[in-house]
Amino acid sequence: ALVNFNQAILNHLENEIPKGFDGFQPFDLSALQLRNPEQQLDFETILEQMQENDKKLENIAEQAKNIGITTFNKAYRTFDNWVIKPVKKYSLTKRTAMLAFAGALALYSWYRFTDSDNSYMRGLLGYPKPTSTDVDNKVYDEHGTGVENMNQAEFLAAKKDAINKIAVEKPVKWFGKAEDRAFAITQHPFMGPIWWSGCIAAPFYKAEIASAWQKVTNKVSKLHNSFRGGAFGKQNISSLESKLDPKVTFADLVGLEHVKKELSVLVSYMADPESFDRSKRTPQKGFLLLGPTRTGKSFSAKALSGELFHVIKQQGRQKDTFGFYEIPASLIIEKGISYWLNLAKKEAPCVLFVDEIDMLGLQRAGGSKDTLAEFLTAMSGTLESEPDKQVIILAATNRPENIDESLRQRGRFGTEIRFEYPGLKDRSIFITRKLKGLGANLNNFDIENLALETEGASYEDLHYMITEGINKAKLDGSILSQEYIKASLNETIRCIEMIHSKEVSEQEQQILAAHQAGHALATVLLSEVKNLGLVTIRPIKPRFKEESAWSQMDKKEDQKQPNFVYGDTFTYHTHDTINHISHQERVNQCKIELAGHIAEHVLLGGSGYTYHGDDKEKAFNMAINMLAGGIDVRHIPNEMACKNKYFDQAFECLDQYEKEVMELLIKHKDALAVVAKELKERKDLTGEQDKSILENGALIDQNKIDAAIRNVMPENGTVHAQDMAQAGLKEEPAIA
């Protein structure tokens, strides 16, 4: 049955492959006719069918490589690989032209100004060949009657000298003719004025000439790709001045309902602008898209244009009557905003999208006042155009504070659309769509868990996570599964370095494991709003914070941002959150921060506070913020007594929190030791594994816990290893 099933699928592929991937029809499993179970096939017959299936599979694989590629495409690709690419790679055209010019100039100079007799080469360069009469006349002119008294050698030398002098004195035919022709053009009554006008006007039309050259280059690139065929033939080689053709619409936007609502008004307006203008309800034509990077700003602009293309098509109009231009800030700096807005008016109706507009320095203070003034003037003239010349300007930025307030007024960028990272529901929808598009069986994935553990990720992060998961599965020769996507999540979103060149010593691994085990176990036991996703002791690539060049120069080497940090705990909320938490949860967060070093004391007998040494400082800042009622105590003058009071109370709170965390971790010491041991061996553990260890961990006798708290945590809050030994809790390192 399995052989027949494979044969049916291969037959289906053989029939569908010639149609190309665009018209590929799904396999109808219900129509599959399997053999009668009672029918018995001998081994030789099954083997023959398997061999036939192997041949079919090889044939299909070969056909799949050549989908959309004609014989001409193959021939051109061969020519491209052996001729065009080497020429481009080594700039052979340019270098050959330069060498030819230099060689020709050198030959001309040598043969033009040398006295040697090179009659053959002089002839190639266009020099007239002296006749015998010319030579004899020259000899007699030079020597007069003395010629008759010359011997044979002297006469031949005189003739050679005469030939050289004739060649030097007479003009070069080829160069002379070219010079004559060039001079004749400048003197022609009709061509002369055109020639001189072009020479004078060329510098003033430098931009237009460059634009025309760019268009020619794009046409050549497009033709080149069409000759290559296949996927290359579908590429859009478009200049920044040519219309883009977005293939996405509002249906492709996940979430972002408020964005669709705002931009849908524009779609209705572009469909019938006159009715809007008559009723004086013309919408804003300038939109500023604000939000963090990779939150869908550029994608929404393209979706708007795709939606407008769809409306135009429904109205029976040609797509060429509408334009979408995506202009980066660098091009605006180079050519000026007036150039682009004038282009937009000529091509109206159109959408002009300016990405990273904050890079233009559109501010009065510290920015470019000239660019700002030009932008304000150009926008005022463009957005008030007639009904049949609609120009919609969209701009995107993740730094709205760098945009002057005058640009954010009504009549310019009058509508601001805010973007943020997707919530839990939108992440779930996005992941589901991506997996469906890949033809994956959704029953093999825990999409809810993936959506939960990717809290704070952008749409681009999610796309990259799934793509990398596919690549991992392909390298292993397997199908995409939950495990591959989780592995990709750890590498792409959590930035965990799975393979690292450094080999951490045994002692340091014990410290890492004990510390992170403390954080992980405290999170599981204390946090009411966060779940533990993963705890690891592997190196992690931290996200670098942007700093000015001056601040970097003032920093010492040990203060600079590290390339790697070792170990971390990753948590997630079970719902969307705006990070407003209760007092008790804030206290629990303080305890979780303190749990790392406390765990080192419990398992290793002490802590050097070198690993994550700022944990206690973080807890202290949380405590003092709660005690001061949200006031930043750094702004309170030092002479005020309340400032020291807040500090004293914060230290008292930390002492109390440390004692409570110590009691908690000692109570679950067996589970803590197992987590640390497993973490040291396996490098990372999931939240579910930690919970399982905790549920199976034995508890230490309460009397020992009380004795440990009394002896190990004295009033000064310092933990002593000998006190732990006296309490009966100091054993061999639990994770050795």
XYZ file of C-alpha atoms in Angstrom:
736
model
C 0.000 0.000 0.000
C 2.844 2.381 0.815
C 4.516 1.786 -2.571
C 1.214 2.450 -4.359
C 0.674 5.573 -2.297
C 4.135 6.908 -3.233
C 3.505 6.043 -6.872
C 0.207 7.977 -6.862
C 1.872 11.051 -5.388
C 4.727 10.881 -7.906
C 2.261 10.577 -10.792
C 0.435 13.619 -9.487
C 3.700 15.568 -9.288
C 4.672 14.506 -12.809
C 1.406 15.908 -14.128
C 1.551 19.149 -12.130
C 5.237 20.125 -12.390
C 5.017 21.208 -16.082
C 2.254 23.681 -15.134
C 4.622 25.504 -12.781
C 4.219 26.251 -9.106
C 1.627 28.966 -9.691
C -0.972 26.489 -10.945
C -0.056 23.623 -8.662
C -3.149 21.634 -7.604
C -3.355 19.815 -4.238
C -3.263 16.061 -4.117
C -6.730 14.540 -3.720
C -6.227 11.896 -1.067
C -9.858 10.775 -1.207
C -9.487 9.725 -4.860
C -6.511 7.495 -4.109
C -7.195 3.906 -5.066
C -5.165 1.500 -2.965
C -4.767 -2.152 -3.862
C -6.976 -4.803 -2.337
C -5.501 -5.887 1.036
C -6.072 -9.490 0.068
C -3.920 -9.113 -3.037
C -0.434 -10.450 -2.364
C 2.606 -9.076 -4.224
C 5.911 -10.869 -4.370
C 9.143 -9.174 -3.305
C 10.449 -8.757 -6.880
C 7.328 -6.837 -7.960
C 7.537 -4.497 -4.952
C 11.257 -3.922 -5.640
C 10.566 -3.072 -9.290
C 7.893 -0.552 -8.267
C 10.267 1.025 -5.749
C 12.994 1.361 -8.387
C 10.501 2.875 -10.807
C 9.435 5.344 -8.117
C 13.088 6.301 -7.511
C 13.570 7.063 -11.217
C 10.386 9.123 -11.270
C 11.550 11.064 -8.220
C 14.897 11.877 -9.857
C 13.087 12.989 -13.013
C 10.699 15.195 -11.022
C 13.591 16.769 -9.098
C 15.317 17.622 -12.391
C 12.107 19.056 -13.847
C 11.514 21.153 -10.714
C 14.913 22.802 -11.163
C 13.952 23.905 -14.665
C 10.448 25.250 -14.029
C 10.030 28.494 -15.932
C 13.435 28.151 -17.623
C 13.587 27.784 -21.413
C 16.493 26.564 -23.548
C 17.309 30.201 -24.344
C 17.393 30.986 -20.599
C 19.858 28.137 -20.017
C 22.094 29.304 -22.864
C 22.017 32.885 -21.625
C 22.804 31.791 -18.056
C 25.862 29.927 -19.341
C 26.951 33.047 -21.238
C 26.277 35.121 -18.118
C 28.381 32.856 -15.869
C 31.347 32.619 -18.231
C 31.382 36.086 -19.794
C 29.193 38.772 -18.198
C 29.896 37.997 -14.531
C 33.724 37.794 -14.923
C 33.663 41.022 -16.921
C 31.674 42.764 -14.154
C 33.649 41.187 -11.326
C 37.025 42.312 -12.622
C 35.780 45.505 -14.399
C 37.280 44.179 -17.633
C 35.333 46.575 -19.872
C 36.576 49.641 -18.042
C 40.114 48.340 -17.687
C 40.317 47.264 -21.343
C 39.121 50.667 -22.506
C 41.644 52.427 -20.274
C 44.492 50.191 -21.447
C 43.528 50.616 -25.098
C 43.417 54.378 -24.743
C 46.733 54.487 -22.883
C 48.369 52.165 -25.416
C 47.087 54.133 -28.392
C 48.258 57.400 -26.837
C 51.693 55.927 -26.089
C 52.103 54.555 -29.624
C 50.974 57.803 -31.176
C 53.373 59.847 -29.026
C 56.271 57.536 -29.711
C 55.868 57.353 -33.451
C 54.889 60.985 -33.743
C 57.916 62.406 -31.987
C 60.672 59.845 -32.623
C 63.211 60.113 -35.449
C 63.483 56.375 -36.039
C 62.311 54.892 -39.308
C 59.167 52.881 -38.536
C 57.418 53.265 -41.812
C 55.073 50.289 -41.261
C 53.764 51.472 -37.891
C 53.643 55.058 -39.095
C 51.438 53.867 -41.904
C 49.102 52.151 -39.423
C 48.830 55.402 -37.491
C 47.887 57.311 -40.628
C 51.140 58.931 -41.617
C 51.500 59.429 -45.397
C 54.091 57.153 -46.966
C 56.776 59.270 -48.703
C 57.184 58.579 -52.414
C 60.605 58.155 -54.076
C 60.244 61.560 -55.696
C 59.461 63.194 -52.332
C 62.507 61.569 -50.774
C 64.876 62.493 -53.613
C 63.641 66.082 -53.621
C 64.139 66.275 -49.850
C 67.689 64.917 -50.129
C 68.597 67.409 -52.851
C 67.011 70.244 -50.852
C 69.118 69.350 -47.831
C 72.465 68.639 -49.527
C 72.310 70.407 -52.886
C 75.125 69.524 -55.286
C 76.886 67.645 -52.462
C 74.709 64.668 -53.195
C 76.794 63.741 -56.239
C 79.934 63.370 -54.107
C 78.282 61.001 -51.561
C 79.162 57.345 -51.384
C 76.484 54.633 -51.129
C 76.342 54.559 -47.316
C 76.112 58.328 -47.002
C 73.321 58.499 -49.610
C 71.249 55.822 -47.842
C 71.675 57.645 -44.515
C 70.537 60.887 -46.174
C 67.454 59.155 -47.609
C 66.548 57.721 -44.152
C 66.909 61.127 -42.587
C 64.706 62.634 -45.338
C 61.973 60.015 -44.755
C 61.876 60.797 -41.019
C 61.667 64.534 -41.634
C 58.843 64.133 -44.150
C 56.885 61.961 -41.660
C 57.274 64.548 -38.880
C 56.476 67.567 -41.047
C 53.362 66.194 -42.746
C 50.097 65.914 -40.653
C 48.559 62.607 -39.627
C 45.752 61.609 -41.964
C 43.460 59.878 -39.453
C 43.801 62.420 -36.657
C 43.672 65.251 -39.065
C 40.399 64.056 -40.558
C 38.824 63.607 -37.096
C 39.863 67.082 -36.054
C 38.515 68.481 -39.289
C 35.190 66.754 -38.805
C 34.857 67.949 -35.187
C 35.713 71.490 -36.208
C 33.285 71.319 -39.115
C 30.408 70.415 -36.755
C 31.053 73.464 -34.569
C 31.107 75.703 -37.639
C 27.999 74.239 -39.277
C 25.134 76.792 -39.531
C 22.558 74.310 -38.127
C 24.562 71.820 -36.041
C 26.919 74.424 -34.570
C 24.356 76.209 -32.348
C 22.964 72.855 -31.176
C 26.455 71.670 -30.287
C 27.369 74.764 -28.286
C 23.934 74.907 -26.583
C 24.313 71.297 -25.438
C 27.779 71.963 -24.023
C 26.511 74.975 -22.058
C 23.279 73.371 -20.820
C 24.706 69.965 -19.812
C 25.930 71.041 -16.334
C 22.504 72.482 -15.473
C 20.698 69.232 -16.336
C 23.014 66.940 -14.457
C 20.183 65.441 -12.362
C 17.983 64.777 -15.403
C 20.873 63.151 -17.263
C 21.600 60.950 -14.239
C 17.907 60.077 -13.990
C 17.743 59.132 -17.656
C 20.892 57.040 -17.279
C 19.370 55.297 -14.251
C 16.252 54.455 -16.249
C 18.358 53.033 -19.073
C 20.335 50.982 -16.527
C 17.121 49.638 -15.010
C 15.767 48.683 -18.437
C 18.992 46.823 -19.203
C 18.841 45.053 -15.795
C 15.230 44.080 -16.351
C 16.040 42.725 -19.809
C 19.042 40.867 -18.385
C 16.846 39.178 -15.743
C 14.147 38.301 -18.269
C 16.808 36.577 -20.391
C 17.914 34.592 -17.324
C 14.335 33.452 -16.720
C 12.942 31.571 -13.735
C 12.843 33.489 -10.473
C 15.071 36.195 -11.966
C 12.451 37.015 -14.568
C 10.001 37.902 -11.791
C 12.320 40.329 -10.031
C 11.407 43.984 -10.126
C 14.555 45.954 -10.862
C 13.215 49.384 -10.134
C 15.006 52.612 -9.532
C 14.024 54.886 -6.738
C 12.246 57.002 -9.298
C 10.187 54.201 -10.769
C 6.835 52.956 -9.537
C 6.767 50.047 -7.158
C 4.081 47.405 -7.419
C 3.044 46.246 -3.928
C 1.551 42.759 -3.823
C 0.022 43.048 -0.327
C -3.306 44.501 0.834
C -5.073 45.115 4.130
C -5.954 41.410 4.210
C -2.250 40.670 4.738
C -2.038 42.881 7.838
C -2.209 40.893 11.063
C -3.868 42.910 13.823
C -3.344 46.653 13.277
C -7.095 47.194 13.061
C -6.709 50.862 13.997
C -4.275 51.281 11.089
C -6.708 49.728 8.626
C -9.496 51.996 9.923
C -7.427 55.163 9.485
C -6.143 54.277 6.033
C -9.454 52.898 4.726
C -10.730 56.482 4.521
C -7.962 57.212 2.033
C -8.983 54.239 -0.091
C -12.562 55.544 -0.284
C -11.275 59.029 -1.079
C -9.017 57.867 -3.906
C -11.919 55.889 -5.382
C -14.145 58.996 -5.577
C -12.268 62.171 -4.543
C -14.776 64.567 -6.061
C -17.637 63.520 -3.765
C -15.403 64.042 -0.717
C -14.333 67.479 -1.907
C -17.907 68.569 -2.731
C -19.119 67.672 0.760
C -16.030 69.312 2.296
C -14.920 66.130 4.065
C -11.565 65.713 2.337
C -9.362 63.576 4.624
C -5.871 64.408 5.728
C -3.347 63.562 3.036
C -0.276 63.478 5.258
C 0.216 60.562 7.655
C 3.021 60.040 10.144
C 3.563 56.399 11.133
C 5.174 56.205 14.575
C 6.481 53.230 16.520
C 9.449 50.955 17.260
C 11.361 49.297 14.453
C 9.848 46.303 12.633
C 6.293 46.916 13.852
C 4.711 47.073 10.390
C 5.006 50.753 9.383
C 6.501 50.181 5.929
C 4.357 47.099 5.383
C 1.197 49.113 6.144
C 2.191 51.737 3.568
C 2.610 49.024 0.946
C -0.697 47.449 1.993
C -2.413 50.806 1.448
C -1.016 51.013 -2.069
C -1.996 47.422 -2.787
C -5.529 48.213 -1.608
C -5.611 51.270 -3.877
C -4.434 49.170 -6.821
C -7.324 46.805 -6.125
C -9.858 49.668 -6.096
C -8.479 51.106 -9.333
C -8.710 47.710 -10.983
C -12.360 47.380 -9.897
C -13.096 50.748 -11.478
C -11.730 49.496 -14.786
C -8.742 51.836 -14.703
C -5.216 50.784 -15.584
C -2.708 50.163 -12.790
C -0.257 52.428 -14.585
C -2.494 55.389 -13.793
C -1.494 55.146 -10.108
C 1.974 55.275 -8.601
C 3.601 54.216 -5.346
C 7.045 55.625 -4.558
C 9.185 54.596 -1.598
C 11.873 57.207 -0.987
C 14.622 56.755 1.625
C 15.885 59.777 3.523
C 19.296 59.585 1.820
C 17.750 60.342 -1.594
C 15.834 63.309 -0.196
C 19.075 64.711 1.220
C 20.745 64.223 -2.162
C 18.032 65.706 -4.412
C 15.819 67.718 -2.082
C 12.197 67.185 -1.119
C 10.951 69.630 -3.759
C 12.255 67.362 -6.507
C 10.330 64.354 -5.175
C 7.121 66.230 -4.440
C 7.166 67.762 -7.916
C 7.655 64.266 -9.313
C 4.692 63.098 -7.228
C 2.496 65.885 -8.592
C 3.417 64.949 -12.144
C 2.604 61.288 -11.500
C -0.558 61.950 -9.416
C -2.624 60.211 -8.236
C 0.078 58.549 -6.186
C 1.333 57.643 -2.713
C 4.737 58.948 -1.662
C 6.266 57.038 1.253
C 9.250 58.560 3.087
C 10.981 56.022 5.307
C 13.146 57.010 8.297
C 12.140 60.664 7.990
C 13.887 61.503 11.281
C 17.243 61.157 9.479
C 16.537 64.411 7.622
C 17.112 66.473 10.755
C 13.782 68.292 10.471
C 14.202 70.446 13.584
C 14.746 74.101 14.280
C 17.237 73.420 17.063
C 20.164 71.232 16.139
C 18.664 70.161 12.819
C 18.588 71.370 9.235
C 16.499 74.532 9.079
C 16.831 74.784 5.300
C 15.527 71.232 4.777
C 12.684 71.886 7.229
C 11.676 75.085 5.446
C 11.787 73.358 2.065
C 9.713 70.463 3.418
C 7.051 72.764 4.893
C 6.741 74.809 1.706
C 6.702 71.804 -0.625
C 4.074 69.945 1.438
C 1.752 72.954 1.580
C 1.754 73.196 -2.207
C 1.452 69.467 -2.859
C -1.318 68.458 -0.470
C -3.645 71.221 -1.684
C -3.665 70.015 -5.309
C -6.791 69.596 -7.438
C -9.142 66.597 -7.013
C -7.770 64.592 -9.924
C -4.180 65.075 -8.770
C -4.282 63.423 -5.354
C -0.921 63.030 -3.637
C -0.822 61.144 -0.338
C 2.365 61.451 1.699
C 3.219 58.849 4.327
C 6.300 59.101 6.519
C 7.629 56.577 9.026
C 9.903 57.062 12.003
C 10.789 55.387 15.281
C 12.007 58.718 16.688
C 9.114 61.179 16.544
C 10.927 63.479 18.973
C 13.285 64.361 16.103
C 10.412 65.756 13.971
C 9.614 69.457 14.317
C 6.168 70.208 15.725
C 5.285 72.361 12.706
C 5.395 69.263 10.485
C 2.952 67.469 12.771
C 0.188 70.023 12.327
C -3.088 69.655 10.434
C -2.562 70.175 6.741
C 0.823 68.475 6.803
C 1.366 65.247 8.744
C -1.951 65.873 10.436
C -2.688 62.253 11.311
C -0.388 60.193 13.488
C -0.783 56.416 13.513
C 0.919 54.629 16.395
C 2.424 51.161 16.052
C 3.562 48.726 18.738
C 4.754 45.163 18.979
C 2.017 42.574 18.417
C -0.022 41.280 21.324
C -0.634 37.655 22.234
C -3.621 37.206 19.902
C -1.885 38.828 16.931
C 1.269 36.752 17.464
C -0.850 33.615 17.476
C -2.619 34.625 14.239
C 0.663 35.533 12.553
C 2.357 32.235 13.474
C -0.737 30.289 12.354
C -0.767 32.056 8.980
C 2.904 31.432 8.409
C 2.676 27.743 9.238
C -0.455 27.335 7.103
C 1.323 28.990 4.216
C 4.067 26.393 4.529
C 1.543 23.578 4.376
C 2.461 22.445 7.905
C 0.125 20.333 9.985
C -0.980 22.700 12.766
C -1.780 19.762 15.038
C 1.989 19.201 15.383
C 2.542 22.655 16.895
C 1.662 24.283 20.191
C 0.952 27.701 18.697
C -0.368 29.086 21.982
C 2.939 28.301 23.690
C 4.939 29.841 20.837
C 2.824 32.997 21.016
C 3.281 33.196 24.794
C 7.048 32.717 24.767
C 7.614 35.292 22.001
C 6.344 38.165 24.138
C 7.837 41.448 22.952
C 8.830 40.064 19.524
C 8.079 41.970 16.321
C 6.432 40.513 13.221
C 9.847 40.408 11.575
C 11.242 38.485 14.563
C 8.455 35.907 14.244
C 8.999 35.567 10.503
C 12.737 35.104 10.999
C 12.135 32.575 13.798
C 9.985 30.368 11.561
C 12.344 30.742 8.583
C 15.343 29.684 10.657
C 13.334 26.761 12.028
C 12.695 25.604 8.459
C 16.403 25.880 7.642
C 17.340 23.825 10.707
C 14.832 21.112 9.793
C 16.059 21.058 6.204
C 19.695 20.677 7.273
C 18.692 17.696 9.421
C 16.591 16.212 6.624
C 13.449 16.411 8.783
C 10.079 18.115 8.613
C 9.360 21.317 10.514
C 8.229 20.668 14.087
C 7.706 22.453 17.405
C 11.206 21.507 18.538
C 12.880 23.196 15.561
C 10.899 26.402 16.045
C 11.665 26.445 19.786
C 15.356 25.997 18.988
C 15.119 28.851 16.507
C 13.292 30.973 19.137
C 16.220 30.511 21.515
C 18.766 31.564 18.907
C 16.963 34.351 17.045
C 14.774 36.046 19.675
C 16.477 35.148 22.939
C 19.892 35.467 21.230
C 21.362 32.391 22.931
C 24.688 31.278 21.463
C 24.370 27.509 21.135
C 27.985 26.967 20.022
C 30.741 29.007 21.641
C 34.522 28.864 21.447
C 35.169 29.422 25.159
C 35.218 26.420 27.489
C 34.104 27.618 30.930
C 35.891 25.959 33.858
C 34.140 23.478 36.157
C 34.144 25.921 39.074
C 32.619 28.738 37.028
C 29.984 26.401 35.631
C 28.961 25.563 39.210
C 28.582 29.269 39.985
C 26.559 29.902 36.825
C 24.302 26.903 37.449
C 23.699 27.689 41.137
C 22.968 31.351 40.477
C 20.541 30.788 37.609
C 18.894 27.876 39.417
C 18.121 30.293 42.262
C 16.501 32.805 39.884
C 14.537 30.072 38.114
C 13.246 28.370 41.257
C 12.322 31.684 42.879
C 10.401 32.675 39.741
C 8.417 29.432 39.792
C 7.689 29.720 43.543
C 7.057 33.465 43.900
C 5.885 35.137 40.700
C 2.122 35.396 40.317
C 2.039 37.058 36.893
C 5.060 35.586 35.093
C 5.814 32.057 33.969
C 9.309 30.683 33.527
C 9.991 29.969 29.871
C 13.661 28.975 29.915
C 16.714 29.151 32.158
C 20.163 28.791 30.623
C 23.839 29.138 31.448
C 24.882 29.441 27.809
C 26.390 32.669 26.468
C 23.850 35.226 25.288
C 24.339 38.072 22.822
C 22.958 41.168 24.600
C 21.246 43.867 22.571
C 23.606 46.833 22.409
C 22.177 50.125 23.644
C 22.792 53.102 21.431
C 25.399 55.492 22.801
C 27.044 58.621 21.468
C 30.673 58.487 20.393
C 31.622 60.890 23.205
C 30.098 58.734 25.957
C 31.966 55.694 24.635
C 35.281 57.541 24.756
C 34.789 58.431 28.435
C 34.080 54.825 29.447
C 36.719 52.497 30.805
C 37.270 49.120 29.213
C 35.358 47.236 31.943
C 32.412 49.650 31.606
C 31.822 49.007 27.918
C 28.936 46.862 26.786
C 30.008 43.204 26.674
C 29.788 41.003 23.599
C 28.397 38.114 25.637
C 26.740 37.589 29.003
C 26.477 34.135 30.522
C 23.162 32.731 31.598
C 19.719 34.229 32.071
C 16.123 33.367 32.915
C 13.423 34.100 30.343
C 9.858 34.682 31.534
C 6.541 35.524 29.898
C 3.069 36.668 30.885
C 0.033 34.485 30.299
C -1.821 37.506 28.904
C -1.092 40.876 27.361
C 0.226 43.379 29.887
C 1.029 47.073 30.222
C 3.457 46.318 33.097
C 1.387 47.675 35.978
C 1.858 45.285 38.906
C 0.815 45.095 42.549
C 2.986 45.900 45.552
C 3.329 42.216 46.450
C 4.474 41.292 42.933
C 7.044 44.082 43.097
C 8.305 42.609 46.374
C 8.467 39.195 44.720
C 10.541 40.653 41.884
C 13.010 42.004 44.463
C 13.270 38.544 46.002
C 13.795 36.923 42.599
C 16.682 39.330 41.931
C 18.255 38.381 45.279
C 17.737 34.636 44.788
C 20.778 34.141 42.554
C 23.423 35.002 45.141
C 21.421 33.371 47.941
C 21.391 30.136 45.902
C 25.191 30.338 45.624
C 25.350 30.503 49.428
C 22.965 27.557 49.850
C 24.642 25.273 47.300
C 28.276 26.428 47.248
C 28.763 27.860 50.736
C 29.276 31.471 49.662
C 29.212 34.021 46.855
C 31.893 36.242 45.401
C 29.245 38.617 43.971
C 31.230 38.803 40.723
C 28.592 37.050 38.626
C 25.635 39.372 38.003
C 26.967 41.622 40.722
C 24.279 44.238 40.052
C 21.393 41.965 41.091
C 21.283 43.394 44.607
C 21.482 46.940 43.254
C 18.446 46.265 41.069
C 16.540 44.931 44.071
C 17.611 47.950 46.145
C 16.340 50.380 43.486
C 12.999 48.562 43.381
C 12.705 48.684 47.188
C 13.572 52.365 47.522
C 11.177 53.243 44.690
C 8.338 51.488 46.537
C 9.228 53.108 49.872
C 9.455 56.584 48.352
C 6.081 56.184 46.660
C 7.507 56.377 43.147
C 9.684 59.457 43.871
C 13.167 59.417 42.393
C 15.264 59.855 45.544
C 18.253 60.966 43.482
C 16.483 64.309 43.055
C 16.115 64.801 46.822
C 18.876 67.035 48.258
C 21.407 65.178 50.432
C 20.830 67.489 53.398
C 17.211 66.374 53.743
C 16.817 63.733 56.447
C 14.118 61.851 54.553
C 16.631 60.786 51.910
C 18.748 58.851 54.406
C 15.567 57.517 55.962
C 14.503 56.014 52.654
C 17.933 54.442 52.229
C 17.901 52.953 55.735
C 14.425 51.518 55.212
C 15.441 50.061 51.843
C 18.409 48.244 53.408
C 16.155 46.893 56.148
C 13.737 45.609 53.509
C 16.555 43.907 51.606
C 17.762 42.191 54.771
C 14.250 40.901 55.398
C 13.812 39.804 51.769
C 17.133 37.948 51.849
C 16.100 36.027 54.954
C 12.778 35.073 53.365
C 14.491 33.968 50.135
C 17.061 32.005 52.129
C 14.276 30.210 54.003
C 12.454 29.497 50.739
C 15.506 28.069 48.961
C 16.606 26.007 51.962
C 13.093 24.604 52.187
C 13.399 23.478 48.579
C 17.117 22.762 48.678
C 16.831 19.321 47.130
C 14.894 20.703 44.186
C 17.365 23.629 43.907
C 20.294 21.204 43.843
C 18.658 19.075 41.142
C 17.871 22.139 39.006
C 21.466 23.360 39.329
C 22.889 19.928 38.539
C 20.640 19.460 35.492
C 21.384 22.991 34.355
C 25.124 22.424 34.595
C 24.901 19.239 32.528
C 22.249 20.246 29.980
C 23.031 24.007 29.816
C 19.337 24.956 29.752
C 15.987 23.892 31.202
C 12.422 24.822 30.336
C 9.890 26.094 32.822
C 7.981 22.826 32.657
C 11.120 20.868 33.551
C 11.735 23.148 36.528
C 8.170 22.643 37.766
C 8.534 18.890 37.456
C 11.744 18.939 39.506
C 10.076 21.126 42.123
C 7.079 18.825 42.453
C 9.331 15.801 42.993
C 11.839 17.524 45.293
C 11.980 16.471 48.948
C 11.703 19.071 51.732
C 14.272 19.576 54.484
C 13.136 19.286 58.086
C 11.657 22.583 59.367
C 13.846 22.569 62.500
C 16.967 22.584 60.306
C 15.517 25.454 58.289
C 14.953 27.553 61.431
C 18.441 26.826 62.688
C 19.924 27.758 59.333
C 18.079 31.073 59.209
C 19.238 31.964 62.724
C 22.857 31.080 62.097
C 23.327 31.756 58.401
C 21.557 35.109 58.229
C 22.717 37.237 61.170
C 21.501 40.785 61.657
C 24.123 42.271 59.373
C 22.717 40.208 56.487
C 26.075 38.529 55.749
C 26.033 34.815 55.033
C 28.896 32.756 56.525
C 29.856 29.311 55.252
C 30.840 28.079 58.724
C 27.387 28.971 60.054
C 25.809 26.858 57.361
C 28.063 23.949 58.324
C 27.033 24.251 61.975
C 23.381 24.281 60.883
C 23.910 20.915 59.229
C 23.294 22.318 55.729
C 26.860 22.644 54.469
C 27.572 19.577 52.423
C 29.666 18.807 49.421
C 28.759 21.166 46.565
C 25.339 19.964 45.435
C 26.113 20.369 41.754
C 29.625 18.959 41.624
